[in-house]
PDB file of C-alpha atoms in Angstrom:
ATOM      1  CA  MET V  17     255.435  21.588 -54.123  1.00 61.00           C
ATOM      2  CA  VAL V  18     252.253  20.220 -56.843  1.00 69.00           C
ATOM      3  CA  SER V  19     251.053  23.729 -56.615  1.00 90.00           C
ATOM      4  CA  VAL V  20     254.411  25.438 -57.396  1.00 91.00           C
ATOM      5  CA  LEU V  21     255.780  22.729 -59.823  1.00 94.00           C
ATOM      6  CA  ALA V  22     252.139  23.083 -61.748  1.00 93.00           C
ATOM      7  CA  ASN V  23     252.326  26.547 -62.203  1.00 95.00           C
ATOM      8  CA  LEU V  24     256.100  26.366 -63.243  1.00 96.00           C
ATOM      9  CA  LYS V  25     254.392  24.129 -65.842  1.00 96.00           C
ATOM     10  CA  LYS V  26     252.265  26.391 -66.877  1.00 96.00           C
ATOM     11  CA  GLU V  27     254.116  29.018 -67.502  1.00 97.00           C
ATOM     12  CA  LEU V  28     256.707  27.606 -69.505  1.00 98.00           C
ATOM     13  CA  ILE V  29     254.171  26.020 -71.768  1.00 98.00           C
ATOM     14  CA  SER V  30     252.705  29.291 -72.498  1.00 97.00           C
ATOM     15  CA  ILE V  31     255.589  31.302 -72.926  1.00 97.00           C
ATOM     16  CA  SER V  32     257.288  28.383 -74.920  1.00 97.00           C
ATOM     17  CA  THR V  33     253.739  27.857 -77.136  1.00 97.00           C
ATOM     18  CA  ALA V  34     253.931  31.792 -77.795  1.00 96.00           C
ATOM     19  CA  THR V  35     257.362  31.536 -79.749  1.00 96.00           C
ATOM     20  CA  ASP V  36     256.051  29.397 -82.652  1.00 94.00           C
ATOM     21  CA  ILE V  37     258.919  26.387 -81.674  1.00 95.00           C
ATOM     22  CA  GLY V  38     261.836  29.489 -80.803  1.00 94.00           C
ATOM     23  CA  PHE V  39     261.284  31.060 -84.126  1.00 94.00           C
ATOM     24  CA  ASN V  40     260.046  34.025 -82.843  1.00 93.00           C
ATOM     25  CA  SER V  41     261.516  34.034 -78.691  1.00 93.00           C
ATOM     26  CA  THR V  42     264.371  37.101 -77.982  1.00 94.00           C
ATOM     27  CA  PRO V  43     266.927  37.143 -75.911  1.00 95.00           C
ATOM     28  CA  THR V  44     264.303  38.219 -72.592  1.00 97.00           C
ATOM     29  CA  ILE V  45     262.118  34.921 -73.339  1.00 97.00           C
ATOM     30  CA  LYS V  46     265.060  33.008 -73.811  1.00 96.00           C
ATOM     31  CA  GLN V  47     266.308  33.312 -70.534  1.00 97.00           C
ATOM     32  CA  GLN V  48     262.587  33.308 -68.792  1.00 97.00           C
ATOM     33  CA  ILE V  49     261.998  29.787 -70.515  1.00 98.00           C
ATOM     34  CA  GLU V  50     265.621  28.439 -69.300  1.00 97.00           C
ATOM     35  CA  THR V  51     264.556  29.838 -65.750  1.00 98.00           C
ATOM     36  CA  LEU V  52     261.923  27.960 -65.743  1.00 98.00           C
ATOM     37  CA  ALA V  53     262.989  24.946 -67.429  1.00 98.00           C
ATOM     38  CA  GLU V  54     266.152  24.884 -64.742  1.00 97.00           C
ATOM     39  CA  SER V  55     263.163  24.936 -61.676  1.00 97.00           C
ATOM     40  CA  LEU V  56     261.359  22.115 -63.464  1.00 97.00           C
ATOM     41  CA  GLU V  57     264.420  20.075 -63.522  1.00 97.00           C
ATOM     42  CA  VAL V  58     264.833  20.424 -59.711  1.00 96.00           C
ATOM     43  CA  LEU V  59     261.764  19.402 -59.021  1.00 96.00           C
ATOM     44  CA  ASN V  60     261.377  16.266 -61.880  1.00 96.00           C
ATOM     45  CA  PRO V  61     259.146  13.928 -60.211  1.00 95.00           C
ATOM     46  CA  THR V  62     260.678  11.746 -62.822  1.00 97.00           C
ATOM     47  CA  VAL V  63     264.036  10.999 -60.988  1.00 92.00           C
ATOM     48  CA  GLU V  64     265.733   8.299 -63.003  1.00 96.00           C
ATOM     49  CA  PRO V  65     263.909   9.148 -66.302  1.00 97.00           C
ATOM     50  CA  THR V  66     264.997   6.266 -68.825  1.00 98.00           C
ATOM     51  CA  SER V  67     263.998   3.838 -65.991  1.00 97.00           C
ATOM     52  CA  PHE V  68     260.302   4.677 -67.194  1.00 97.00           C
ATOM     53  CA  MET V  69     260.680   4.235 -71.071  1.00 97.00           C
ATOM     54  CA  GLU V  70     257.297   4.352 -70.881  1.00 97.00           C
ATOM     55  CA  LEU V  71     256.362   7.544 -70.545  1.00 97.00           C
ATOM     56  CA  VAL V  72     258.628   8.962 -72.816  1.00 97.00           C
ATOM     57  CA  GLN V  73     256.716   6.639 -75.621  1.00 97.00           C
ATOM     58  CA  GLY V  74     254.514   8.149 -77.658  1.00 97.00           C
ATOM     59  CA  ARG V  75     253.861  11.362 -80.144  1.00 98.00           C
ATOM     60  CA  TRP V  76     255.187  14.597 -78.111  1.00 98.00           C
ATOM     61  CA  GLN V  77     255.115  17.966 -80.155  1.00 98.00           C
ATOM     62  CA  LEU V  78     258.565  20.619 -79.713  1.00 98.00           C
ATOM     63  CA  LEU V  79     257.431  23.775 -78.655  1.00 98.00           C
ATOM     64  CA  TYR V  80     260.132  25.910 -77.975  1.00 97.00           C
ATOM     65  CA  SER V  81     263.846  24.969 -78.043  1.00 95.00           C
ATOM     66  CA  THR V  82     267.222  26.640 -78.666  1.00 93.00           C
ATOM     67  CA  PHE V  83     268.798  24.220 -81.714  1.00 88.00           C
ATOM     68  CA  GLY V  84     268.474  27.684 -83.859  1.00 85.00           C
ATOM     69  CA  LEU V  85     266.468  25.929 -86.516  1.00 88.00           C
ATOM     70  CA  GLU V  86     265.391  28.622 -88.862  1.00 91.00           C
ATOM     71  CA  ARG V  87     261.333  28.058 -89.984  1.00 94.00           C
ATOM     72  CA  GLU V  88     262.693  29.413 -93.625  1.00 95.00           C
ATOM     73  CA  THR V  89     264.862  26.086 -94.599  1.00 96.00           C
ATOM     74  CA  THR V  90     266.518  23.076 -97.232  1.00 96.00           C
ATOM     75  CA  LEU V  91     265.506  19.389 -96.769  1.00 96.00           C
ATOM     76  CA  GLN V  92     269.285  19.607 -97.645  1.00 96.00           C
ATOM     77  CA  ARG V  93     269.529  21.266 -93.841  1.00 95.00           C
ATOM     78  CA  LEU V  94     266.670  19.006 -92.760  1.00 95.00           C
ATOM     79  CA  SER V  95     268.463  15.255 -93.582  1.00 95.00           C
ATOM     80  CA  PHE V  96     271.657  16.222 -92.795  1.00 93.00           C
ATOM     81  CA  GLY V  97     273.158  16.787 -96.910  1.00 94.00           C
ATOM     82  CA  LYS V  98     270.867  13.617 -97.845  1.00 95.00           C
ATOM     83  CA  LEU V  99     267.688  15.045 -99.005  1.00 95.00           C
ATOM     84  CA  PRO V 100     267.331  17.904-102.037  1.00 95.00           C
ATOM     85  CA  ASN V 101     268.396  21.623-101.721  1.00 95.00           C
ATOM     86  CA  VAL V 102     264.917  22.672-102.115  1.00 95.00           C
ATOM     87  CA  THR V 103     263.419  25.798 -99.389  1.00 96.00           C
ATOM     88  CA  VAL V 104     260.626  24.632 -98.127  1.00 96.00           C
ATOM     89  CA  ASN V 105     259.219  26.730 -94.266  1.00 96.00           C
ATOM     90  CA  VAL V 106     258.410  24.565 -90.913  1.00 97.00           C
ATOM     91  CA  THR V 107     255.285  24.688 -90.120  1.00 96.00           C
ATOM     92  CA  GLY V 108     255.813  21.830 -86.633  1.00 97.00           C
ATOM     93  CA  ILE V 109     257.817  19.212 -85.235  1.00 97.00           C
ATOM     94  CA  PHE V 110     256.768  16.776 -83.354  1.00 98.00           C
ATOM     95  CA  GLN V 111     258.663  13.331 -81.959  1.00 98.00           C
ATOM     96  CA  GLU V 112     258.110   9.626 -82.295  1.00 98.00           C
ATOM     97  CA  VAL V 113     258.918   7.288 -79.703  1.00 98.00           C
ATOM     98  CA  TYR V 114     258.440   3.602 -79.466  1.00 98.00           C
ATOM     99  CA  LEU V 115     259.828   0.861 -76.837  1.00 97.00           C
ATOM    100  CA  ASP V 116     258.863  -1.272 -79.768  1.00 96.00           C
ATOM    101  CA  ASN V 117     262.689  -1.599 -81.670  1.00 96.00           C
ATOM    102  CA  GLN V 118     263.349   1.798 -79.056  1.00 97.00           C
ATOM    103  CA  GLN V 119     262.388   3.586 -82.319  1.00 98.00           C
ATOM    104  CA  TYR V 120     263.315   7.522 -82.367  1.00 98.00           C
ATOM    105  CA  ILE V 121     261.756   9.457 -85.037  1.00 98.00           C
ATOM    106  CA  ASN V 122     261.738  13.471 -85.324  1.00 97.00           C
ATOM    107  CA  LEU V 123     259.394  14.729 -87.709  1.00 98.00           C
ATOM    108  CA  ILE V 124     259.612  18.066 -89.266  1.00 97.00           C
ATOM    109  CA  GLU V 125     256.384  19.289 -90.959  1.00 97.00           C
ATOM    110  CA  PHE V 126     256.715  22.294 -93.677  1.00 97.00           C
ATOM    111  CA  THR V 127     255.469  23.483 -96.501  1.00 96.00           C
ATOM    112  CA  VAL V 128     256.398  24.359 -99.831  1.00 94.00           C
ATOM    113  CA  GLY V 129     254.998  26.765-102.492  1.00 83.00           C
ATOM    114  CA  SER V 130     251.955  28.352-101.912  1.00 75.00           C
ATOM    115  CA  ASP V 131     250.083  25.120-100.171  1.00 84.00           C
ATOM    116  CA  VAL V 132     251.943  22.349-100.532  1.00 93.00           C
ATOM    117  CA  LYS V 133     252.504  20.461 -97.285  1.00 95.00           C
ATOM    118  CA  GLY V 134     255.143  17.709 -96.495  1.00 97.00           C
ATOM    119  CA  VAL V 135     256.910  16.264 -93.754  1.00 97.00           C
ATOM    120  CA  ALA V 136     260.552  15.668 -93.583  1.00 97.00           C
ATOM    121  CA  ALA V 137     261.549  12.883 -90.759  1.00 98.00           C
ATOM    122  CA  VAL V 138     264.697  11.639 -89.274  1.00 97.00           C
ATOM    123  CA  THR V 139     264.332   7.842 -87.808  1.00 98.00           C
ATOM    124  CA  GLY V 140     266.574   6.353 -85.325  1.00 97.00           C
ATOM    125  CA  ARG V 141     266.636   3.676 -82.573  1.00 98.00           C
ATOM    126  CA  TYR V 142     267.445   5.063 -78.429  1.00 98.00           C
ATOM    127  CA  ARG V 143     269.833   3.415 -76.852  1.00 97.00           C
ATOM    128  CA  VAL V 144     269.776   4.204 -72.636  1.00 97.00           C
ATOM    129  CA  GLU V 145     273.257   5.399 -71.216  1.00 96.00           C
ATOM    130  CA  ASP V 146     272.364   5.376 -67.764  1.00 97.00           C
ATOM    131  CA  SER V 147     269.756   7.336 -65.056  1.00 97.00           C
ATOM    132  CA  LYS V 148     268.870  10.670 -67.919  1.00 97.00           C
ATOM    133  CA  ARG V 149     270.601   9.909 -70.998  1.00 97.00           C
ATOM    134  CA  LEU V 150     269.571   8.565 -74.401  1.00 97.00           C
ATOM    135  CA  ASN V 151     272.439   7.925 -77.412  1.00 97.00           C
ATOM    136  CA  ILE V 152     270.032   7.537 -80.968  1.00 96.00           C
ATOM    137  CA  ASP V 153     271.950   6.342 -83.117  1.00 97.00           C
ATOM    138  CA  PHE V 154     270.445   7.848 -86.515  1.00 97.00           C
ATOM    139  CA  LEU V 155     269.276   5.711 -89.295  1.00 98.00           C
ATOM    140  CA  GLU V 156     267.375   6.824 -91.945  1.00 98.00           C
ATOM    141  CA  THR V 157     266.142  10.247 -93.542  1.00 98.00           C
ATOM    142  CA  SER V 158     262.914  10.287 -95.562  1.00 97.00           C
ATOM    143  CA  VAL V 159     260.606  13.262 -97.266  1.00 97.00           C
ATOM    144  CA  LYS V 160     256.843  12.293 -98.563  1.00 96.00           C
ATOM    145  CA  SER V 161     253.841  14.223 -98.952  1.00 96.00           C
ATOM    146  CA  ALA V 162     251.684  14.837 -96.426  1.00 94.00           C
ATOM    147  CA  SER V 163     248.337  14.363 -98.192  1.00 88.00           C
ATOM    148  CA  ASN V 164     247.163  11.136 -99.194  1.00 84.00           C
ATOM    149  CA  ASP V 165     245.731  12.525-102.652  1.00 84.00           C
ATOM    150  CA  LEU V 166     248.956  13.941-103.768  1.00 89.00           C
ATOM    151  CA  ASP V 167     250.898  10.873-105.491  1.00 92.00           C
ATOM    152  CA  VAL V 168     254.648  10.360-105.617  1.00 93.00           C
ATOM    153  CA  SER V 169     255.236  11.929-109.117  1.00 93.00           C
ATOM    154  CA  THR V 170     252.891  14.746-108.043  1.00 92.00           C
ATOM    155  CA  PHE V 171     254.657  16.221-105.014  1.00 94.00           C
ATOM    156  CA  ARG V 172     258.014  15.560-107.028  1.00 94.00           C
ATOM    157  CA  SER V 173     256.920  18.484-109.016  1.00 93.00           C
ATOM    158  CA  CYS V 174     255.517  20.181-106.307  1.00 92.00           C
ATOM    159  CA  LEU V 175     259.249  20.071-105.057  1.00 94.00           C
ATOM    160  CA  GLY V 176     260.607  21.029-108.251  1.00 93.00           C
ATOM    161  CA  ILE V 177     262.745  17.955-108.167  1.00 94.00           C
ATOM    162  CA  ASP V 178     263.288  14.942-110.777  1.00 92.00           C
ATOM    163  CA  SER V 179     262.425  11.287-110.406  1.00 90.00           C
ATOM    164  CA  GLN V 180     266.202  10.669-109.720  1.00 91.00           C
ATOM    165  CA  SER V 181     266.812  12.756-106.346  1.00 93.00           C
ATOM    166  CA  ALA V 182     266.528  10.863-103.460  1.00 93.00           C
ATOM    167  CA  LEU V 183     263.027  10.829-101.550  1.00 96.00           C
ATOM    168  CA  GLU V 184     264.796   8.780 -98.532  1.00 97.00           C
ATOM    169  CA  SER V 185     268.663   7.780 -97.624  1.00 97.00           C
ATOM    170  CA  LYS V 186     269.972   5.847 -95.287  1.00 98.00           C
ATOM    171  CA  LEU V 187     272.186   7.689 -92.159  1.00 97.00           C
ATOM    172  CA  ASP V 188     275.066   6.252 -90.113  1.00 95.00           C
ATOM    173  CA  PHE V 189     276.264   8.850 -87.017  1.00 92.00           C
ATOM    174  CA  SER V 190     274.559   9.266 -83.779  1.00 94.00           C
ATOM    175  CA  GLY V 191     274.079  11.593 -80.812  1.00 93.00           C
ATOM    176  CA  TRP V 192     272.753  11.924 -77.362  1.00 95.00           C
ATOM    177  CA  SER V 193     270.305  13.810 -75.632  1.00 96.00           C
ATOM    178  CA  ASP V 194     269.304  14.414 -71.425  1.00 97.00           C
ATOM    179  CA  ILE V 195     265.929  13.542 -70.244  1.00 98.00           C
ATOM    180  CA  THR V 196     266.007  16.380 -67.757  1.00 98.00           C
ATOM    181  CA  TYR V 197     262.470  16.402 -66.759  1.00 98.00           C
ATOM    182  CA  LEU V 198     259.346  14.065 -67.238  1.00 98.00           C
ATOM    183  CA  ASP V 199     255.726  14.090 -66.414  1.00 96.00           C
ATOM    184  CA  GLU V 200     252.904  12.048 -67.947  1.00 95.00           C
ATOM    185  CA  ASN V 201     252.569  15.290 -70.318  1.00 97.00           C
ATOM    186  CA  LEU V 202     255.369  18.196 -70.255  1.00 98.00           C
ATOM    187  CA  ARG V 203     258.844  16.742 -70.948  1.00 98.00           C
ATOM    188  CA  LEU V 204     262.671  18.801 -71.333  1.00 98.00           C
ATOM    189  CA  MET V 205     265.604  17.072 -73.251  1.00 98.00           C
ATOM    190  CA  ARG V 206     269.589  18.665 -72.775  1.00 97.00           C
ATOM    191  CA  GLY V 207     271.084  18.112 -76.012  1.00 92.00           C
ATOM    192  CA  ASN V 208     274.309  18.263 -77.444  1.00 79.00           C
ATOM    193  CA  ASN V 209     275.754  21.635 -76.310  1.00 78.00           C
ATOM    194  CA  GLN V 210     272.883  21.887 -74.250  1.00 81.00           C
ATOM    195  CA  ASN V 211     270.374  22.368 -76.141  1.00 93.00           C
ATOM    196  CA  LEU V 212     267.248  23.181 -74.955  1.00 97.00           C
ATOM    197  CA  TYR V 213     264.010  20.977 -76.304  1.00 97.00           C
ATOM    198  CA  VAL V 214     260.349  21.837 -74.356  1.00 98.00           C
ATOM    199  CA  LEU V 215     258.068  19.316 -76.040  1.00 98.00           C
ATOM    200  CA  VAL V 216     254.399  18.328 -74.500  1.00 98.00           C
ATOM    201  CA  ARG V 217     252.864  15.069 -75.311  1.00 98.00           C
ATOM    202  CA  THR V 218     250.294  14.959 -77.875  1.00 95.00           C
ATOM    203  CA  ASN V 219     248.948  11.073 -77.429  1.00 84.00           C
TER     204      ASN V 219
END
């Protein structure tokens, strides 16, 4: 079983990586990933994932999702309508989960213009619902420059917004996600509408 599991993981990670977060997936690739994910879920070595949140803790990179996010989008869409309507190009998506204060943070890296890099964050707090489900209360969204040498005023200018436009805002809604596979470096999640998320640990 170990070799079967290892081979399934290797194939899923390889195919998922090639999709560039799902932006380059096709119906055929989508079905391949779904089949691999279902096979791994049957072999899940962590029977009750939410009882082992120390395995979830840390920073994870999203390799693939069926959420439907577009590469070219806006800060407004990434922030549930709270931040300015600035067009950005998504370059990476990460998730950080910490036991301390049950933090649950989604981070979307993006570029705007020719070379300005930024990070949009959606911060929440998780609550364990049952053996695999996490309820997430989303509390805040924000955006900042990814470059330490770029001050807020210059970053605003690069975004094309004035000093009155919000760079952060409170949120007040909830969602949920099921952890359907978990080991030391791979996590599969299924959320609302059964969207599939394939994540690998980065630290």
